[in-house]
JSON list of C-alpha atoms in Angstrom, two decimals:
[
{"chain": "A", "resi": 161, "resn": "MET", "atom": "CA", "xyz": [-19.48, 15.04, 7.48]},
{"chain": "A", "resi": 162, "resn": "LYS", "atom": "CA", "xyz": [-17.50, 13.81, 4.49]},
{"chain": "A", "resi": 163, "resn": "ILE", "atom": "CA", "xyz": [-15.44, 10.66, 4.76]},
{"chain": "A", "resi": 164, "resn": "VAL", "atom": "CA", "xyz": [-13.28, 9.13, 2.04]},
{"chain": "A", "resi": 165, "resn": "ALA", "atom": "CA", "xyz": [-12.37, 5.41, 1.99]},
{"chain": "A", "resi": 166, "resn": "VAL", "atom": "CA", "xyz": [-9.19, 5.04, -0.02]},
{"chain": "A", "resi": 167, "resn": "CYS", "atom": "CA", "xyz": [-7.62, 2.10, -1.83]},
{"chain": "A", "resi": 168, "resn": "GLY", "atom": "CA", "xyz": [-5.21, 1.71, -4.70]},
{"chain": "A", "resi": 169, "resn": "MET", "atom": "CA", "xyz": [-7.77, 0.88, -7.37]},
{"chain": "A", "resi": 170, "resn": "GLY", "atom": "CA", "xyz": [-11.06, 2.22, -6.08]},
{"chain": "A", "resi": 171, "resn": "ILE", "atom": "CA", "xyz": [-13.05, -0.96, -6.82]},
{"chain": "A", "resi": 172, "resn": "GLY", "atom": "CA", "xyz": [-12.15, -3.46, -4.13]},
{"chain": "A", "resi": 173, "resn": "THR", "atom": "CA", "xyz": [-10.90, -2.67, -0.69]},
{"chain": "A", "resi": 174, "resn": "SER", "atom": "CA", "xyz": [-12.25, 0.89, -0.56]},
{"chain": "A", "resi": 175, "resn": "VAL", "atom": "CA", "xyz": [-15.72, -0.35, -1.50]},
{"chain": "A", "resi": 176, "resn": "LEU", "atom": "CA", "xyz": [-15.65, -2.93, 1.31]},
{"chain": "A", "resi": 177, "resn": "LEU", "atom": "CA", "xyz": [-14.33, -0.31, 3.72]},
{"chain": "A", "resi": 178, "resn": "LYS", "atom": "CA", "xyz": [-17.07, 2.13, 2.70]},
{"chain": "A", "resi": 179, "resn": "MET", "atom": "CA", "xyz": [-19.76, -0.52, 3.31]},
{"chain": "A", "resi": 180, "resn": "ASN", "atom": "CA", "xyz": [-18.49, -1.37, 6.76]},
{"chain": "A", "resi": 181, "resn": "ALA", "atom": "CA", "xyz": [-17.91, 2.29, 7.69]},
{"chain": "A", "resi": 182, "resn": "GLU", "atom": "CA", "xyz": [-21.52, 3.08, 6.71]},
{"chain": "A", "resi": 183, "resn": "LYS", "atom": "CA", "xyz": [-22.74, 0.23, 8.94]},
{"chain": "A", "resi": 184, "resn": "VAL", "atom": "CA", "xyz": [-20.77, 1.64, 11.87]},
{"chain": "A", "resi": 185, "resn": "LEU", "atom": "CA", "xyz": [-21.84, 5.25, 11.24]},
{"chain": "A", "resi": 186, "resn": "ALA", "atom": "CA", "xyz": [-25.51, 4.25, 11.09]},
{"chain": "A", "resi": 187, "resn": "LYS", "atom": "CA", "xyz": [-25.13, 2.44, 14.40]},
{"chain": "A", "resi": 188, "resn": "LEU", "atom": "CA", "xyz": [-23.42, 5.44, 15.97]},
{"chain": "A", "resi": 189, "resn": "GLY", "atom": "CA", "xyz": [-26.11, 7.72, 14.57]},
{"chain": "A", "resi": 190, "resn": "ILE", "atom": "CA", "xyz": [-23.57, 9.87, 12.72]},
{"chain": "A", "resi": 191, "resn": "ASP", "atom": "CA", "xyz": [-24.76, 11.52, 9.54]},
{"chain": "A", "resi": 192, "resn": "ALA", "atom": "CA", "xyz": [-21.92, 11.19, 7.06]},
{"chain": "A", "resi": 193, "resn": "ASP", "atom": "CA", "xyz": [-21.30, 10.79, 3.38]},
{"chain": "A", "resi": 194, "resn": "VAL", "atom": "CA", "xyz": [-18.77, 8.03, 2.66]},
{"chain": "A", "resi": 195, "resn": "GLU", "atom": "CA", "xyz": [-17.08, 7.96, -0.72]},
{"chain": "A", "resi": 196, "resn": "ALA", "atom": "CA", "xyz": [-14.85, 5.16, -2.07]},
{"chain": "A", "resi": 197, "resn": "ALA", "atom": "CA", "xyz": [-11.90, 6.44, -4.06]},
{"chain": "A", "resi": 198, "resn": "ASP", "atom": "CA", "xyz": [-8.66, 5.33, -5.61]},
{"chain": "A", "resi": 199, "resn": "MET", "atom": "CA", "xyz": [-5.39, 7.00, -4.72]},
{"chain": "A", "resi": 200, "resn": "GLY", "atom": "CA", "xyz": [-5.56, 9.59, -7.53]},
{"chain": "A", "resi": 201, "resn": "VAL", "atom": "CA", "xyz": [-9.11, 10.69, -6.76]},
{"chain": "A", "resi": 202, "resn": "ALA", "atom": "CA", "xyz": [-8.45, 10.51, -3.02]},
{"chain": "A", "resi": 203, "resn": "ARG", "atom": "CA", "xyz": [-5.69, 13.11, -3.07]},
{"chain": "A", "resi": 204, "resn": "GLY", "atom": "CA", "xyz": [-8.26, 15.60, -4.37]},
{"chain": "A", "resi": 205, "resn": "ALA", "atom": "CA", "xyz": [-11.19, 14.36, -2.28]},
{"chain": "A", "resi": 206, "resn": "ALA", "atom": "CA", "xyz": [-9.10, 14.36, 0.89]},
{"chain": "A", "resi": 207, "resn": "GLN", "atom": "CA", "xyz": [-8.71, 18.12, 0.61]},
{"chain": "A", "resi": 208, "resn": "THR", "atom": "CA", "xyz": [-12.39, 18.63, 1.41]},
{"chain": "A", "resi": 209, "resn": "ALA", "atom": "CA", "xyz": [-13.11, 15.56, 3.55]},
{"chain": "A", "resi": 210, "resn": "GLU", "atom": "CA", "xyz": [-12.91, 15.53, 7.31]},
{"chain": "A", "resi": 211, "resn": "ILE", "atom": "CA", "xyz": [-11.82, 11.93, 7.64]},
{"chain": "A", "resi": 212, "resn": "VAL", "atom": "CA", "xyz": [-9.86, 9.53, 5.43]},
{"chain": "A", "resi": 213, "resn": "LEU", "atom": "CA", "xyz": [-10.10, 5.78, 6.09]},
{"chain": "A", "resi": 214, "resn": "THR", "atom": "CA", "xyz": [-7.36, 3.59, 4.65]},
{"chain": "A", "resi": 215, "resn": "SER", "atom": "CA", "xyz": [-4.70, 0.97, 5.33]},
{"chain": "A", "resi": 216, "resn": "GLU", "atom": "CA", "xyz": [-1.25, 1.63, 6.72]},
{"chain": "A", "resi": 217, "resn": "GLU", "atom": "CA", "xyz": [0.57, 1.17, 3.39]},
{"chain": "A", "resi": 218, "resn": "LEU", "atom": "CA", "xyz": [-1.73, 3.54, 1.56]},
{"chain": "A", "resi": 219, "resn": "ALA", "atom": "CA", "xyz": [-1.67, 6.16, 4.33]},
{"chain": "A", "resi": 220, "resn": "GLU", "atom": "CA", "xyz": [2.07, 6.50, 3.69]},
{"chain": "A", "resi": 221, "resn": "GLU", "atom": "CA", "xyz": [1.47, 6.80, -0.05]},
{"chain": "A", "resi": 222, "resn": "LEU", "atom": "CA", "xyz": [-1.27, 9.38, 0.43]},
{"chain": "A", "resi": 223, "resn": "GLY", "atom": "CA", "xyz": [1.09, 11.65, 2.34]},
{"chain": "A", "resi": 224, "resn": "ASP", "atom": "CA", "xyz": [0.00, 14.85, 4.11]},
{"chain": "A", "resi": 225, "resn": "VAL", "atom": "CA", "xyz": [-3.66, 15.85, 3.69]},
{"chain": "A", "resi": 226, "resn": "PRO", "atom": "CA", "xyz": [-5.81, 18.26, 5.71]},
{"chain": "A", "resi": 227, "resn": "ALA", "atom": "CA", "xyz": [-8.22, 15.46, 6.66]},
{"chain": "A", "resi": 228, "resn": "GLU", "atom": "CA", "xyz": [-7.67, 13.25, 9.67]},
{"chain": "A", "resi": 229, "resn": "VAL", "atom": "CA", "xyz": [-6.27, 9.96, 8.37]},
{"chain": "A", "resi": 230, "resn": "ILE", "atom": "CA", "xyz": [-7.48, 6.86, 10.20]},
{"chain": "A", "resi": 231, "resn": "ILE", "atom": "CA", "xyz": [-5.63, 3.60, 9.59]},
{"chain": "A", "resi": 232, "resn": "ILE", "atom": "CA", "xyz": [-7.78, 0.47, 9.64]},
{"chain": "A", "resi": 233, "resn": "ASN", "atom": "CA", "xyz": [-5.95, -2.85, 9.99]},
{"chain": "A", "resi": 234, "resn": "ASN", "atom": "CA", "xyz": [-8.85, -5.27, 9.71]},
{"chain": "A", "resi": 235, "resn": "PHE", "atom": "CA", "xyz": [-11.51, -3.98, 7.32]},
{"chain": "A", "resi": 236, "resn": "PHE", "atom": "CA", "xyz": [-14.04, -6.48, 8.67]},
{"chain": "A", "resi": 237, "resn": "ASP", "atom": "CA", "xyz": [-13.56, -5.77, 12.34]},
{"chain": "A", "resi": 238, "resn": "LEU", "atom": "CA", "xyz": [-16.53, -3.49, 12.99]},
{"chain": "A", "resi": 239, "resn": "GLU", "atom": "CA", "xyz": [-15.31, -2.96, 16.55]},
{"chain": "A", "resi": 240, "resn": "GLU", "atom": "CA", "xyz": [-11.99, -1.59, 15.31]},
{"chain": "A", "resi": 241, "resn": "ILE", "atom": "CA", "xyz": [-13.77, 0.73, 12.87]},
{"chain": "A", "resi": 242, "resn": "THR", "atom": "CA", "xyz": [-16.25, 1.82, 15.57]},
{"chain": "A", "resi": 243, "resn": "GLU", "atom": "CA", "xyz": [-13.51, 2.55, 18.08]},
{"chain": "A", "resi": 244, "resn": "LYS", "atom": "CA", "xyz": [-11.37, 4.56, 15.67]},
{"chain": "A", "resi": 245, "resn": "LEU", "atom": "CA", "xyz": [-14.23, 6.49, 14.12]},
{"chain": "A", "resi": 246, "resn": "THR", "atom": "CA", "xyz": [-15.66, 7.36, 17.54]},
{"chain": "A", "resi": 247, "resn": "ALA", "atom": "CA", "xyz": [-12.29, 8.64, 18.70]},
{"chain": "A", "resi": 248, "resn": "ALA", "atom": "CA", "xyz": [-11.93, 10.74, 15.54]},
{"chain": "A", "resi": 249, "resn": "VAL", "atom": "CA", "xyz": [-15.40, 12.26, 15.71]},
{"chain": "A", "resi": 250, "resn": "GLU", "atom": "CA", "xyz": [-15.21, 13.25, 19.37]},
{"chain": "B", "resi": 102, "resn": "MET", "atom": "CA", "xyz": [-32.44, -11.06, -0.83]},
{"chain": "B", "resi": 103, "resn": "ALA", "atom": "CA", "xyz": [-28.88, -11.92, -0.08]},
{"chain": "B", "resi": 104, "resn": "LEU", "atom": "CA", "xyz": [-26.88, -13.00, -3.08]},
{"chain": "B", "resi": 105, "resn": "ASN", "atom": "CA", "xyz": [-25.27, -16.41, -2.75]},
{"chain": "B", "resi": 106, "resn": "LEU", "atom": "CA", "xyz": [-21.58, -15.70, -3.12]},
{"chain": "B", "resi": 107, "resn": "ALA", "atom": "CA", "xyz": [-21.01, -19.26, -4.39]},
{"chain": "B", "resi": 108, "resn": "GLU", "atom": "CA", "xyz": [-22.99, -18.38, -7.51]},
{"chain": "B", "resi": 109, "resn": "ALA", "atom": "CA", "xyz": [-20.80, -15.33, -8.11]},
{"chain": "B", "resi": 110, "resn": "LEU", "atom": "CA", "xyz": [-17.54, -17.29, -7.93]},
{"chain": "B", "resi": 111, "resn": "SER", "atom": "CA", "xyz": [-15.85, -18.05, -11.26]},
{"chain": "B", "resi": 112, "resn": "SER", "atom": "CA", "xyz": [-13.82, -20.77, -9.59]},
{"chain": "B", "resi": 113, "resn": "ILE", "atom": "CA", "xyz": [-13.01, -22.29, -6.23]},
{"chain": "B", "resi": 114, "resn": "GLU", "atom": "CA", "xyz": [-9.69, -23.94, -5.38]},
{"chain": "B", "resi": 115, "resn": "THR", "atom": "CA", "xyz": [-8.93, -25.39, -1.95]},
{"chain": "B", "resi": 116, "resn": "ARG", "atom": "CA", "xyz": [-5.73, -26.62, -0.26]},
{"chain": "B", "resi": 117, "resn": "ALA", "atom": "CA", "xyz": [-3.68, -24.94, -3.02]},
{"chain": "B", "resi": 118, "resn": "GLU", "atom": "CA", "xyz": [0.10, -24.63, -2.81]},
{"chain": "B", "resi": 119, "resn": "ALA", "atom": "CA", "xyz": [1.82, -21.33, -3.58]},
{"chain": "B", "resi": 120, "resn": "ALA", "atom": "CA", "xyz": [5.52, -20.61, -3.01]},
{"chain": "B", "resi": 121, "resn": "ASP", "atom": "CA", "xyz": [5.08, -16.87, -2.51]},
{"chain": "B", "resi": 122, "resn": "TRP", "atom": "CA", "xyz": [2.54, -14.04, -2.82]},
{"chain": "B", "resi": 123, "resn": "ARG", "atom": "CA", "xyz": [3.03, -13.72, -6.56]},
{"chain": "B", "resi": 124, "resn": "ALA", "atom": "CA", "xyz": [2.26, -17.41, -7.04]},
{"chain": "B", "resi": 125, "resn": "ALA", "atom": "CA", "xyz": [-0.78, -17.06, -4.79]},
{"chain": "B", "resi": 126, "resn": "ILE", "atom": "CA", "xyz": [-2.13, -14.16, -6.88]},
{"chain": "B", "resi": 127, "resn": "ARG", "atom": "CA", "xyz": [-1.36, -16.15, -10.06]},
{"chain": "B", "resi": 128, "resn": "LEU", "atom": "CA", "xyz": [-3.65, -18.94, -8.77]},
{"chain": "B", "resi": 129, "resn": "ALA", "atom": "CA", "xyz": [-6.43, -16.42, -8.14]},
{"chain": "B", "resi": 130, "resn": "GLY", "atom": "CA", "xyz": [-5.82, -14.97, -11.62]},
{"chain": "B", "resi": 131, "resn": "ALA", "atom": "CA", "xyz": [-5.90, -18.42, -13.22]},
{"chain": "B", "resi": 132, "resn": "GLY", "atom": "CA", "xyz": [-9.27, -18.99, -11.55]},
{"chain": "B", "resi": 133, "resn": "LEU", "atom": "CA", "xyz": [-10.65, -15.80, -13.09]},
{"chain": "B", "resi": 134, "resn": "VAL", "atom": "CA", "xyz": [-9.29, -16.81, -16.51]},
{"chain": "B", "resi": 135, "resn": "ALA", "atom": "CA", "xyz": [-10.71, -20.35, -16.19]},
{"chain": "B", "resi": 136, "resn": "GLY", "atom": "CA", "xyz": [-14.13, -18.88, -15.42]},
{"chain": "B", "resi": 137, "resn": "GLY", "atom": "CA", "xyz": [-13.97, -16.63, -18.48]},
{"chain": "B", "resi": 138, "resn": "ALA", "atom": "CA", "xyz": [-13.91, -13.49, -16.33]},
{"chain": "B", "resi": 139, "resn": "THR", "atom": "CA", "xyz": [-10.55, -12.09, -17.44]},
{"chain": "B", "resi": 140, "resn": "THR", "atom": "CA", "xyz": [-7.55, -12.69, -19.71]},
{"chain": "B", "resi": 141, "resn": "ASP", "atom": "CA", "xyz": [-4.06, -13.57, -18.45]},
{"chain": "B", "resi": 142, "resn": "ALA", "atom": "CA", "xyz": [-3.08, -9.90, -18.68]},
{"chain": "B", "resi": 143, "resn": "TYR", "atom": "CA", "xyz": [-5.33, -9.13, -15.70]},
{"chain": "B", "resi": 144, "resn": "THR", "atom": "CA", "xyz": [-3.28, -11.51, -13.53]},
{"chain": "B", "resi": 145, "resn": "ASP", "atom": "CA", "xyz": [-0.17, -9.44, -14.27]},
{"chain": "B", "resi": 146, "resn": "GLU", "atom": "CA", "xyz": [-2.13, -6.27, -13.50]},
{"chain": "B", "resi": 147, "resn": "MET", "atom": "CA", "xyz": [-3.09, -7.63, -10.07]},
{"chain": "B", "resi": 148, "resn": "ILE", "atom": "CA", "xyz": [0.57, -8.35, -9.31]},
{"chain": "B", "resi": 149, "resn": "ASP", "atom": "CA", "xyz": [1.60, -4.89, -10.60]},
{"chain": "B", "resi": 150, "resn": "ALA", "atom": "CA", "xyz": [-0.95, -3.34, -8.24]},
{"chain": "B", "resi": 151, "resn": "VAL", "atom": "CA", "xyz": [0.76, -4.87, -5.21]},
{"chain": "B", "resi": 152, "resn": "GLU", "atom": "CA", "xyz": [4.20, -3.91, -6.52]},
{"chain": "B", "resi": 153, "resn": "LYS", "atom": "CA", "xyz": [3.01, -0.34, -6.92]},
{"chain": "B", "resi": 154, "resn": "HIS", "atom": "CA", "xyz": [0.89, 0.15, -3.78]},
{"chain": "B", "resi": 155, "resn": "GLY", "atom": "CA", "xyz": [2.27, -2.49, -1.41]},
{"chain": "B", "resi": 156, "resn": "PRO", "atom": "CA", "xyz": [0.47, -5.39, 0.31]},
{"chain": "B", "resi": 157, "resn": "TYR", "atom": "CA", "xyz": [-2.57, -3.35, 1.32]},
{"chain": "B", "resi": 158, "resn": "ILE", "atom": "CA", "xyz": [-4.79, -5.95, -0.37]},
{"chain": "B", "resi": 159, "resn": "VAL", "atom": "CA", "xyz": [-4.44, -8.08, 2.77]},
{"chain": "B", "resi": 160, "resn": "ILE", "atom": "CA", "xyz": [-7.54, -6.48, 4.25]},
{"chain": "B", "resi": 161, "resn": "ALA", "atom": "CA", "xyz": [-8.19, -8.76, 7.21]},
{"chain": "B", "resi": 162, "resn": "PRO", "atom": "CA", "xyz": [-6.15, -11.36, 9.09]},
{"chain": "B", "resi": 163, "resn": "GLY", "atom": "CA", "xyz": [-5.28, -14.08, 6.57]},
{"chain": "B", "resi": 164, "resn": "VAL", "atom": "CA", "xyz": [-7.36, -12.66, 3.73]},
{"chain": "B", "resi": 165, "resn": "ALA", "atom": "CA", "xyz": [-6.02, -11.04, 0.53]},
{"chain": "B", "resi": 166, "resn": "LEU", "atom": "CA", "xyz": [-8.35, -9.39, -2.00]},
{"chain": "B", "resi": 167, "resn": "ALA", "atom": "CA", "xyz": [-6.29, -9.53, -5.20]},
{"chain": "B", "resi": 168, "resn": "HIS", "atom": "CA", "xyz": [-7.59, -7.06, -7.79]},
{"chain": "B", "resi": 169, "resn": "SER", "atom": "CA", "xyz": [-6.71, -4.35, -10.24]},
{"chain": "B", "resi": 170, "resn": "ARG", "atom": "CA", "xyz": [-8.75, -1.61, -11.89]},
{"chain": "B", "resi": 171, "resn": "PRO", "atom": "CA", "xyz": [-11.25, -2.12, -14.73]},
{"chain": "B", "resi": 172, "resn": "SER", "atom": "CA", "xyz": [-9.25, -2.71, -17.96]},
{"chain": "B", "resi": 173, "resn": "PRO", "atom": "CA", "xyz": [-9.53, -4.35, -21.39]},
{"chain": "B", "resi": 174, "resn": "ALA", "atom": "CA", "xyz": [-8.26, -7.55, -19.69]},
{"chain": "B", "resi": 175, "resn": "VAL", "atom": "CA", "xyz": [-11.56, -7.77, -17.82]},
{"chain": "B", "resi": 176, "resn": "LEU", "atom": "CA", "xyz": [-14.01, -9.70, -20.02]},
{"chain": "B", "resi": 177, "resn": "THR", "atom": "CA", "xyz": [-17.06, -10.14, -17.81]},
{"chain": "B", "resi": 178, "resn": "GLY", "atom": "CA", "xyz": [-15.71, -9.56, -14.32]},
{"chain": "B", "resi": 179, "resn": "GLY", "atom": "CA", "xyz": [-15.95, -12.05, -11.50]},
{"chain": "B", "resi": 180, "resn": "LEU", "atom": "CA", "xyz": [-14.52, -13.50, -8.33]},
{"chain": "B", "resi": 181, "resn": "SER", "atom": "CA", "xyz": [-12.21, -16.43, -7.70]},
{"chain": "B", "resi": 182, "resn": "TRP", "atom": "CA", "xyz": [-11.56, -18.21, -4.42]},
{"chain": "B", "resi": 183, "resn": "VAL", "atom": "CA", "xyz": [-8.20, -19.82, -3.53]},
{"chain": "B", "resi": 184, "resn": "SER", "atom": "CA", "xyz": [-7.55, -21.22, -0.07]},
{"chain": "B", "resi": 185, "resn": "LEU", "atom": "CA", "xyz": [-3.92, -22.10, 0.60]},
{"chain": "B", "resi": 186, "resn": "ALA", "atom": "CA", "xyz": [-2.65, -25.30, 2.23]},
{"chain": "B", "resi": 187, "resn": "THR", "atom": "CA", "xyz": [0.38, -23.42, 3.55]},
{"chain": "B", "resi": 188, "resn": "PRO", "atom": "CA", "xyz": [0.00, -19.77, 4.62]},
{"chain": "B", "resi": 189, "resn": "VAL", "atom": "CA", "xyz": [1.95, -17.24, 2.52]},
{"chain": "B", "resi": 190, "resn": "GLU", "atom": "CA", "xyz": [3.56, -13.95, 3.63]},
{"chain": "B", "resi": 191, "resn": "PHE", "atom": "CA", "xyz": [2.48, -10.90, 1.63]},
{"chain": "B", "resi": 192, "resn": "GLY", "atom": "CA", "xyz": [4.52, -8.44, 3.71]},
{"chain": "B", "resi": 193, "resn": "ASN", "atom": "CA", "xyz": [1.49, -6.96, 5.49]},
{"chain": "B", "resi": 194, "resn": "LYS", "atom": "CA", "xyz": [2.44, -6.25, 9.11]},
{"chain": "B", "resi": 195, "resn": "ALA", "atom": "CA", "xyz": [-1.05, -6.42, 10.58]},
{"chain": "B", "resi": 196, "resn": "ASN", "atom": "CA", "xyz": [-2.65, -9.30, 8.69]},
{"chain": "B", "resi": 197, "resn": "ASP", "atom": "CA", "xyz": [0.00, -11.77, 7.46]},
{"chain": "B", "resi": 198, "resn": "PRO", "atom": "CA", "xyz": [0.18, -14.68, 6.75]},
{"chain": "B", "resi": 199, "resn": "VAL", "atom": "CA", "xyz": [-2.48, -15.19, 4.09]},
{"chain": "B", "resi": 200, "resn": "THR", "atom": "CA", "xyz": [-4.57, -18.35, 3.85]},
{"chain": "B", "resi": 201, "resn": "LEU", "atom": "CA", "xyz": [-7.34, -17.12, 1.54]},
{"chain": "B", "resi": 202, "resn": "VAL", "atom": "CA", "xyz": [-6.85, -15.20, -1.71]},
{"chain": "B", "resi": 203, "resn": "ILE", "atom": "CA", "xyz": [-9.93, -13.79, -3.41]},
{"chain": "B", "resi": 204, "resn": "GLY", "atom": "CA", "xyz": [-9.42, -12.58, -6.97]},
{"chain": "B", "resi": 205, "resn": "LEU", "atom": "CA", "xyz": [-11.71, -9.74, -8.01]},
{"chain": "B", "resi": 206, "resn": "ALA", "atom": "CA", "xyz": [-12.26, -8.29, -11.48]},
{"chain": "B", "resi": 207, "resn": "ALA", "atom": "CA", "xyz": [-14.88, -5.68, -12.35]},
{"chain": "B", "resi": 208, "resn": "LYS", "atom": "CA", "xyz": [-15.92, -4.09, -15.62]},
{"chain": "B", "resi": 209, "resn": "ASP", "atom": "CA", "xyz": [-16.63, -0.76, -13.95]},
{"chain": "B", "resi": 210, "resn": "HIS", "atom": "CA", "xyz": [-16.91, 0.83, -10.54]},
{"chain": "B", "resi": 211, "resn": "ASP", "atom": "CA", "xyz": [-20.58, 0.02, -9.93]},
{"chain": "B", "resi": 212, "resn": "ALA", "atom": "CA", "xyz": [-21.43, -3.28, -11.61]},
{"chain": "B", "resi": 213, "resn": "HIS", "atom": "CA", "xyz": [-20.15, -5.49, -8.83]},
{"chain": "B", "resi": 214, "resn": "LEU", "atom": "CA", "xyz": [-21.60, -3.76, -5.77]},
{"chain": "B", "resi": 215, "resn": "GLN", "atom": "CA", "xyz": [-24.09, -6.53, -4.98]},
{"chain": "B", "resi": 216, "resn": "VAL", "atom": "CA", "xyz": [-21.31, -9.10, -5.15]},
{"chain": "B", "resi": 217, "resn": "MET", "atom": "CA", "xyz": [-19.14, -6.91, -2.91]},
{"chain": "B", "resi": 218, "resn": "ARG", "atom": "CA", "xyz": [-21.97, -6.65, -0.39]},
{"chain": "B", "resi": 219, "resn": "ALA", "atom": "CA", "xyz": [-22.26, -10.45, -0.31]},
{"chain": "B", "resi": 220, "resn": "LEU", "atom": "CA", "xyz": [-18.47, -10.73, 0.01]},
{"chain": "B", "resi": 221, "resn": "ALA", "atom": "CA", "xyz": [-18.42, -8.21, 2.87]},
{"chain": "B", "resi": 222, "resn": "GLY", "atom": "CA", "xyz": [-21.12, -10.22, 4.60]},
{"chain": "B", "resi": 223, "resn": "VAL", "atom": "CA", "xyz": [-19.11, -13.44, 4.35]},
{"chain": "B", "resi": 224, "resn": "LEU", "atom": "CA", "xyz": [-15.76, -11.94, 5.36]},
{"chain": "B", "resi": 225, "resn": "SER", "atom": "CA", "xyz": [-17.22, -10.20, 8.42]},
{"chain": "B", "resi": 226, "resn": "ASP", "atom": "CA", "xyz": [-18.84, -13.43, 9.65]},
{"chain": "B", "resi": 227, "resn": "GLY", "atom": "CA", "xyz": [-16.27, -14.93, 12.03]},
{"chain": "B", "resi": 228, "resn": "PRO", "atom": "CA", "xyz": [-17.85, -18.38, 12.55]},
{"chain": "B", "resi": 229, "resn": "ALA", "atom": "CA", "xyz": [-18.41, -18.80, 8.79]},
{"chain": "B", "resi": 230, "resn": "MET", "atom": "CA", "xyz": [-14.81, -17.82, 8.06]},
{"chain": "B", "resi": 231, "resn": "LYS", "atom": "CA", "xyz": [-13.63, -20.49, 10.50]},
{"chain": "B", "resi": 232, "resn": "ARG", "atom": "CA", "xyz": [-15.67, -23.11, 8.63]},
{"chain": "B", "resi": 233, "resn": "LEU", "atom": "CA", "xyz": [-14.41, -21.84, 5.28]},
{"chain": "B", "resi": 234, "resn": "ALA", "atom": "CA", "xyz": [-10.79, -21.89, 6.44]},
{"chain": "B", "resi": 235, "resn": "VAL", "atom": "CA", "xyz": [-10.97, -25.65, 7.06]},
{"chain": "B", "resi": 236, "resn": "ALA", "atom": "CA", "xyz": [-13.06, -26.52, 3.98]},
{"chain": "B", "resi": 237, "resn": "ASP", "atom": "CA", "xyz": [-11.13, -29.14, 2.02]},
{"chain": "B", "resi": 238, "resn": "THR", "atom": "CA", "xyz": [-13.14, -29.14, -1.18]},
{"chain": "B", "resi": 239, "resn": "ALA", "atom": "CA", "xyz": [-14.89, -26.66, -3.45]},
{"chain": "B", "resi": 240, "resn": "ASP", "atom": "CA", "xyz": [-18.19, -28.35, -2.59]},
{"chain": "B", "resi": 241, "resn": "GLU", "atom": "CA", "xyz": [-17.66, -27.67, 1.11]},
{"chain": "B", "resi": 242, "resn": "VAL", "atom": "CA", "xyz": [-16.95, -23.99, 0.34]},
{"chain": "B", "resi": 243, "resn": "ARG", "atom": "CA", "xyz": [-20.12, -23.82, -1.76]},
{"chain": "B", "resi": 244, "resn": "ALA", "atom": "CA", "xyz": [-22.12, -25.50, 1.01]},
{"chain": "B", "resi": 245, "resn": "VAL", "atom": "CA", "xyz": [-20.98, -22.98, 3.64]},
{"chain": "B", "resi": 246, "resn": "LEU", "atom": "CA", "xyz": [-21.65, -20.02, 1.31]},
{"chain": "B", "resi": 247, "resn": "GLY", "atom": "CA", "xyz": [-25.06, -21.43, 0.43]},
{"chain": "B", "resi": 248, "resn": "ASP", "atom": "CA", "xyz": [-25.94, -21.78, 4.14]},
{"chain": "B", "resi": 249, "resn": "LEU", "atom": "CA", "xyz": [-24.92, -18.16, 4.72]},
{"chain": "B", "resi": 250, "resn": "ALA", "atom": "CA", "xyz": [-27.06, -16.87, 1.87]},
{"chain": "B", "resi": 251, "resn": "ALA", "atom": "CA", "xyz": [-30.02, -18.93, 3.09]},
{"chain": "B", "resi": 252, "resn": "ALA", "atom": "CA", "xyz": [-29.58, -17.63, 6.64]},
{"chain": "B", "resi": 253, "resn": "ALA", "atom": "CA", "xyz": [-29.44, -14.03, 5.43]},
{"chain": "B", "resi": 254, "resn": "ALA", "atom": "CA", "xyz": [-32.44, -14.39, 3.14]}
]
């Protein structure tokens, strides 16, 4: 499974989101490749990914993509990430 | 082999006063400049990033990660820590108001991953964040971060 973590710059928030998403995926036993990307790269990457993780503001900016877009409010709340990823994978 | 985040910080400011989100980011930018991590131009770039993409940098309740992309204004890269005496609204529905602004500058997309891992560890540690939120001095912040690194080692 391919997952893209998106932020505006590709060096800060998306990297943190990727790290926490990987923690959650490992715990859930889901085999997935998580990529951190900035908005420009993400528009391309989101065409082939199954899931996009991002914040509410950036989800609006990203617009319509084939991937399922999951909005994360608190990037450090592993429970929130677990809950939303589980719901998306099922 | 957890990295001590305190050693990665260019500067630490506590109980700072900022009138609005721009002023709060300016403080974080000034910390990066003072530590030799960036030039003043990077501070403007961090503000431009929020103007362009919105307040998404408020990534957890009360915490803003101010940053822009690698640019000539990044000299060595680094992190700055600014805790605010009075919380500031960034316009983020889920996570306002902000009490901690972390300034981040990186030379490229990979160089800072170890620092980011240490930062992620600190920010996802609820009890540590509570202690950090009430730290009055830079030394207290360093002490808490040092304890965390020691505990993770």
